[in-house]
Every structure is written in structure tokens, then in C-alpha cells.
Short mmCIF file of C-alpha atoms in Angstrom, two decimals:
data_model
loop_
_atom_site.label_atom_id
_atom_site.label_comp_id
_atom_site.label_asym_id
_atom_site.label_seq_id
_atom_site.Cartn_x
_atom_site.Cartn_y
_atom_site.Cartn_z
CA UNK A 1 -7.94 -7.45 -27.01
CA UNK A 2 -8.34 -9.37 -30.28
CA UNK A 3 -12.11 -8.87 -30.23
CA UNK A 4 -11.68 -5.15 -29.49
CA UNK A 5 -9.16 -4.79 -32.31
CA UNK A 6 -11.51 -6.56 -34.71
CA UNK A 7 -14.38 -4.14 -34.05
CA UNK A 8 -12.09 -1.10 -34.21
CA UNK A 9 -10.70 -2.17 -37.58
CA UNK A 10 -14.18 -2.95 -38.81
CA UNK A 11 -15.43 0.49 -37.77
CA UNK A 12 -12.50 2.20 -39.48
CA UNK A 13 -13.15 0.24 -42.66
CA UNK A 14 -16.83 1.26 -42.70
CA UNK A 15 -15.87 4.91 -42.08
CA UNK A 16 -13.44 4.78 -45.03
CA UNK A 17 -16.16 3.31 -47.22
CA UNK A 18 -18.56 6.12 -46.30
CA UNK A 19 -15.99 8.84 -47.04
CA UNK A 20 -14.98 7.21 -50.32
CA UNK A 21 -18.55 6.79 -51.56
CA UNK A 22 -19.55 10.34 -50.62
CA UNK A 23 -16.63 11.61 -52.68
CA UNK A 24 -17.33 9.35 -55.66
CA UNK A 25 -21.09 9.92 -55.74
CA UNK A 26 -21.11 13.63 -55.01
CA UNK A 27 -22.91 14.47 -58.27
CA UNK A 28 -25.69 12.08 -57.28
CA UNK A 29 -26.17 14.01 -54.04
CA UNK A 30 -25.27 11.10 -51.76
CA UNK A 31 -26.53 12.02 -48.31
CA UNK A 32 -26.03 9.00 -46.11
CA UNK A 33 -24.31 5.61 -46.19
CA UNK A 34 -25.27 2.75 -43.90
CA UNK A 35 -23.07 -0.36 -43.73
CA UNK A 36 -24.16 -3.38 -41.73
CA UNK A 37 -23.35 -7.08 -41.59
CA UNK A 38 -26.08 -9.45 -42.77
CA UNK A 39 -26.12 -13.26 -42.60
CA UNK A 40 -25.42 -13.58 -46.34
CA UNK A 41 -22.94 -10.70 -46.60
CA UNK A 42 -22.56 -6.99 -46.00
CA UNK A 43 -25.50 -4.67 -46.67
CA UNK A 44 -24.63 -1.21 -48.00
CA UNK A 45 -27.55 1.23 -48.14
CA UNK A 46 -27.14 4.50 -50.05
CA UNK A 47 -29.50 7.46 -49.70
CA UNK A 48 -29.17 9.95 -52.55
CA UNK A 49 -31.01 12.92 -54.04
CA UNK A 50 -30.59 11.50 -57.54
CA UNK A 51 -30.66 7.70 -57.11
CA UNK A 52 -30.71 7.17 -60.88
CA UNK A 53 -27.15 8.45 -61.12
CA UNK A 54 -26.06 6.00 -58.44
CA UNK A 55 -27.69 3.04 -60.18
CA UNK A 56 -26.59 4.00 -63.69
CA UNK A 57 -27.90 2.75 -67.00
CA UNK A 58 -28.99 -0.89 -66.68
CA UNK A 59 -27.40 -0.95 -63.21
CA UNK A 60 -23.86 -0.55 -64.54
CA UNK A 61 -22.80 1.81 -61.73
CA UNK A 62 -24.12 -0.53 -59.04
CA UNK A 63 -22.23 -3.46 -60.56
CA UNK A 64 -18.99 -1.46 -60.67
CA UNK A 65 -19.53 -0.27 -57.11
CA UNK A 66 -20.15 -3.81 -55.88
CA UNK A 67 -16.98 -5.03 -57.56
CA UNK A 68 -14.98 -2.17 -56.00
CA UNK A 69 -16.27 -2.98 -52.52
CA UNK A 70 -15.20 -6.59 -52.94
CA UNK A 71 -11.78 -5.83 -54.40
CA UNK A 72 -10.70 -2.67 -52.56
CA UNK A 73 -12.26 -3.23 -49.14
CA UNK A 74 -12.34 -7.05 -49.12
CA UNK A 75 -16.07 -7.17 -48.40
CA UNK A 76 -17.57 -10.55 -49.14
CA UNK A 77 -20.82 -10.67 -51.12
CA UNK A 78 -21.89 -7.00 -50.66
CA UNK A 79 -25.53 -6.11 -51.32
CA UNK A 80 -25.93 -2.48 -52.41
CA UNK A 81 -29.36 -0.86 -52.00
CA UNK A 82 -30.22 2.65 -53.21
CA UNK A 83 -33.03 4.84 -51.89
CA UNK A 84 -34.16 8.33 -52.73
CA UNK A 85 -34.76 11.13 -50.21
CA UNK A 86 -38.33 12.11 -49.36
CA UNK A 87 -37.57 15.68 -48.31
CA UNK A 88 -34.11 17.08 -49.14
CA UNK A 89 -34.93 20.28 -47.24
CA UNK A 90 -34.75 18.28 -43.98
CA UNK A 91 -31.46 16.53 -44.77
CA UNK A 92 -28.43 18.63 -43.70
CA UNK A 93 -26.03 16.67 -45.90
CA UNK A 94 -28.21 17.30 -48.95
CA UNK A 95 -28.43 20.98 -48.07
CA UNK A 96 -24.64 21.21 -47.72
CA UNK A 97 -24.13 19.54 -51.11
CA UNK A 98 -26.64 21.86 -52.78
CA UNK A 99 -25.03 24.96 -51.28
CA UNK A 100 -21.58 23.84 -52.42
CA UNK A 101 -22.84 23.18 -55.95
CA UNK A 102 -24.46 26.61 -56.16
CA UNK A 103 -21.27 28.27 -54.92
CA UNK A 104 -19.29 26.50 -57.64
CA UNK A 105 -21.77 27.81 -60.21
CA UNK A 106 -20.94 31.34 -59.10
CA UNK A 107 -24.07 32.20 -57.13
CA UNK A 108 -23.82 34.76 -54.34
CA UNK A 109 -23.42 33.05 -50.97
CA UNK A 110 -25.78 35.33 -49.04
CA UNK A 111 -28.59 34.81 -51.53
CA UNK A 112 -28.38 31.02 -51.57
CA UNK A 113 -27.93 30.79 -47.78
CA UNK A 114 -31.01 32.92 -47.06
CA UNK A 115 -33.01 30.98 -49.66
CA UNK A 116 -31.99 27.72 -47.96
CA UNK A 117 -33.06 29.04 -44.55
CA UNK A 118 -36.51 29.84 -45.93
CA UNK A 119 -36.87 26.41 -47.59
CA UNK A 120 -35.90 24.63 -44.38
CA UNK A 121 -38.35 26.56 -42.23
CA UNK A 122 -41.16 25.96 -44.73
CA UNK A 123 -40.35 22.23 -44.57
CA UNK A 124 -41.10 22.33 -40.83
CA UNK A 125 -37.63 22.22 -39.27
CA UNK A 126 -37.26 23.81 -35.85
CA UNK A 127 -34.02 25.52 -36.81
CA UNK A 128 -30.99 25.52 -39.06
CA UNK A 129 -27.49 26.97 -39.01
CA UNK A 130 -25.35 27.46 -42.10
CA UNK A 131 -21.63 28.17 -41.79
CA UNK A 132 -19.55 29.03 -44.86
CA UNK A 133 -15.81 29.38 -44.35
CA UNK A 134 -13.06 30.22 -46.83
CA UNK A 135 -12.07 32.75 -49.46
CA UNK A 136 -15.42 34.03 -50.63
CA UNK A 137 -13.81 36.96 -52.45
CA UNK A 138 -10.38 38.28 -53.33
CA UNK A 139 -10.06 39.47 -49.74
CA UNK A 140 -8.70 37.26 -46.98
CA UNK A 141 -10.45 34.12 -45.78
CA UNK A 142 -13.41 34.58 -43.44
CA UNK A 143 -16.42 32.83 -41.94
CA UNK A 144 -20.08 33.76 -42.29
CA UNK A 145 -22.94 32.26 -40.30
CA UNK A 146 -26.68 32.21 -41.05
CA UNK A 147 -29.11 30.98 -38.40
CA UNK A 148 -32.83 30.73 -37.88
CA UNK A 149 -34.90 28.97 -35.21
CA UNK A 150 -33.48 26.68 -32.53
CA UNK A 151 -30.24 24.77 -33.19
CA UNK A 152 -28.88 22.47 -30.47
CA UNK A 153 -25.12 22.03 -30.21
CA UNK A 154 -24.87 19.98 -27.02
CA UNK A 155 -26.94 17.79 -24.73
CA UNK A 156 -28.95 14.63 -25.27
CA UNK A 157 -30.77 16.03 -28.31
CA UNK A 158 -27.52 16.31 -30.25
CA UNK A 159 -27.47 13.50 -32.81
CA UNK A 160 -31.07 12.52 -32.07
CA UNK A 161 -32.85 15.66 -33.22
CA UNK A 162 -29.99 17.80 -34.52
CA UNK A 163 -27.78 16.47 -37.30
CA UNK A 164 -24.83 17.84 -39.25
CA UNK A 165 -23.91 17.92 -42.92
CA UNK A 166 -20.61 19.00 -44.50
CA UNK A 167 -19.38 19.69 -48.00
CA UNK A 168 -16.86 21.85 -49.85
CA UNK A 169 -16.77 23.99 -52.99
CA UNK A 170 -13.71 24.66 -55.12
CA UNK A 171 -13.83 28.28 -56.27
CA UNK A 172 -11.31 30.37 -58.21
CA UNK A 173 -10.36 32.04 -54.94
CA UNK A 174 -9.74 28.72 -53.20
CA UNK A 175 -11.50 25.97 -51.26
CA UNK A 176 -14.65 26.92 -49.32
CA UNK A 177 -16.17 24.75 -46.62
CA UNK A 178 -19.92 24.47 -46.02
CA UNK A 179 -21.47 23.16 -42.81
CA UNK A 180 -25.19 22.79 -42.12
CA UNK A 181 -26.64 21.91 -38.73
CA UNK A 182 -30.39 21.20 -38.67
CA UNK A 183 -32.93 20.58 -35.92
CA UNK A 184 -35.68 18.25 -37.08
CA UNK A 185 -39.40 18.93 -36.63
CA UNK A 186 -41.28 17.79 -33.54
CA UNK A 187 -40.84 18.22 -29.79
CA UNK A 188 -37.28 18.05 -28.52
CA UNK A 189 -36.03 14.90 -26.82
CA UNK A 190 -35.61 16.77 -23.53
CA UNK A 191 -39.05 18.44 -23.62
CA UNK A 192 -40.99 18.35 -20.33
CA UNK A 193 -44.78 17.95 -20.32
CA UNK A 194 -47.07 18.45 -17.32
CA UNK A 195 -49.48 15.61 -16.58
CA UNK A 196 -52.44 17.68 -17.72
CA UNK A 197 -50.69 18.45 -21.00
CA UNK A 198 -49.85 14.77 -21.48
CA UNK A 199 -53.49 13.74 -20.87
CA UNK A 200 -54.80 16.41 -23.24
CA UNK A 201 -52.28 15.41 -25.89
CA UNK A 202 -53.26 11.76 -25.53
CA UNK A 203 -56.98 12.60 -25.85
CA UNK A 204 -56.26 14.55 -29.02
CA UNK A 205 -54.44 11.57 -30.52
CA UNK A 206 -57.34 9.25 -29.66
CA UNK A 207 -59.86 11.69 -31.17
CA UNK A 208 -57.82 12.00 -34.35
CA UNK A 209 -57.53 8.20 -34.69
CA UNK A 210 -61.31 7.78 -34.30
CA UNK A 211 -61.94 10.52 -36.84
CA UNK A 212 -59.64 8.79 -39.32
#
């Protein structure tokens, strides 16, 4: 029971760290936080759209963040690493942040949602769903959904090929929630290939490697 309690408390602490950092570093477009235990201390990896804002001038923000992790969450010797994002159009959390920021700037929700759908499809995603819920006008609260392509919501592909991003925008009318669910490029995890298709696909890969 003591071992189980230890891991539960550790998981809750890491979840609190992720929520806290996403709130603090929202302007930097923080997409993902990974916390793991290393031999010399905890490793905290941050993935952001604007890593320069996370690091700060001369690393001041990183130093303050490291001190906060030690003092507030009692993490010994934390190592904070910051990475940029190769393709924000394939990161649902980045998309949700961007949509929320545009809503707060007063842009029309249908325009920015449709523009995001087009960007995601051009980036090669198999599908994306955008859900915006809240008071989008003076009228009562409502929910609007924009979808294109294939978006999985259950099964073994959920979490492996389909991921979810959430954010919120504070408008004059009230708080608006934004949720983006994206299906990554490539064949689905539950795809079925016939033997002939598998052999042909393997021959193509061999031919491409020889050509390279």
C-alpha cells in the first residue's frame, strides 16, 4: 500500500506541475510537459511554440522556473529542458492555444476555425475536429463543431494516433472553451494489410532506400 500511495502522490504532483506550467507559460505557447525521474534529479522537458519566451533573457525565466520547482513542489535538483515545435499545425494543444488567442483578439470564430482546418489538412493530418463552447455572442451559450477528415474518439488508436488539446479564451461575453482533436498522418494503428499489399509496400521501401 505504501508503494502504491507513493506512485499515486507522485503522479498527482506531476499532473499539478503540468497544469501550473501550462497556465504560467501560455503566452509562450506551451504545448506539452514531460516530467521524469533521472539518476541525478528530475528532468522537466517543455515543448513550446516560442521557446525564447520560456528561456527568457540570459536564461532568467529558466532559473526562476527551476527555483519554483524546487521550492513549491519539493523537486530535488530539477533539470529543465526547452524544445521548439517542428510543425505547430500537427499539435492539437498548439492549435487550441492559437484559436483561443485569436478569439481574444476579436476574430470571428467561424473564420479562424475554417482557416485552422485548412492548415491542418495541408500539413498532412488525417483529420481534425474543433469544438468551441461558450458565449460567442450576446445570445445564450452554445457549442459549435468544425470537422474534416477522420477523427477517432475510441478504440486502440485513441491516444496513439489521435490526440487532444484544450484551451480557453476570456471574452467580454464570458469564458469560451476550445477543444481540438487531431488524427496524425500515416496509416492508423488498427489498419489491416493483405499479404500482397505488405510485400508490395516492403519492395517499395527497399527500392526507395537503394535509390537514396
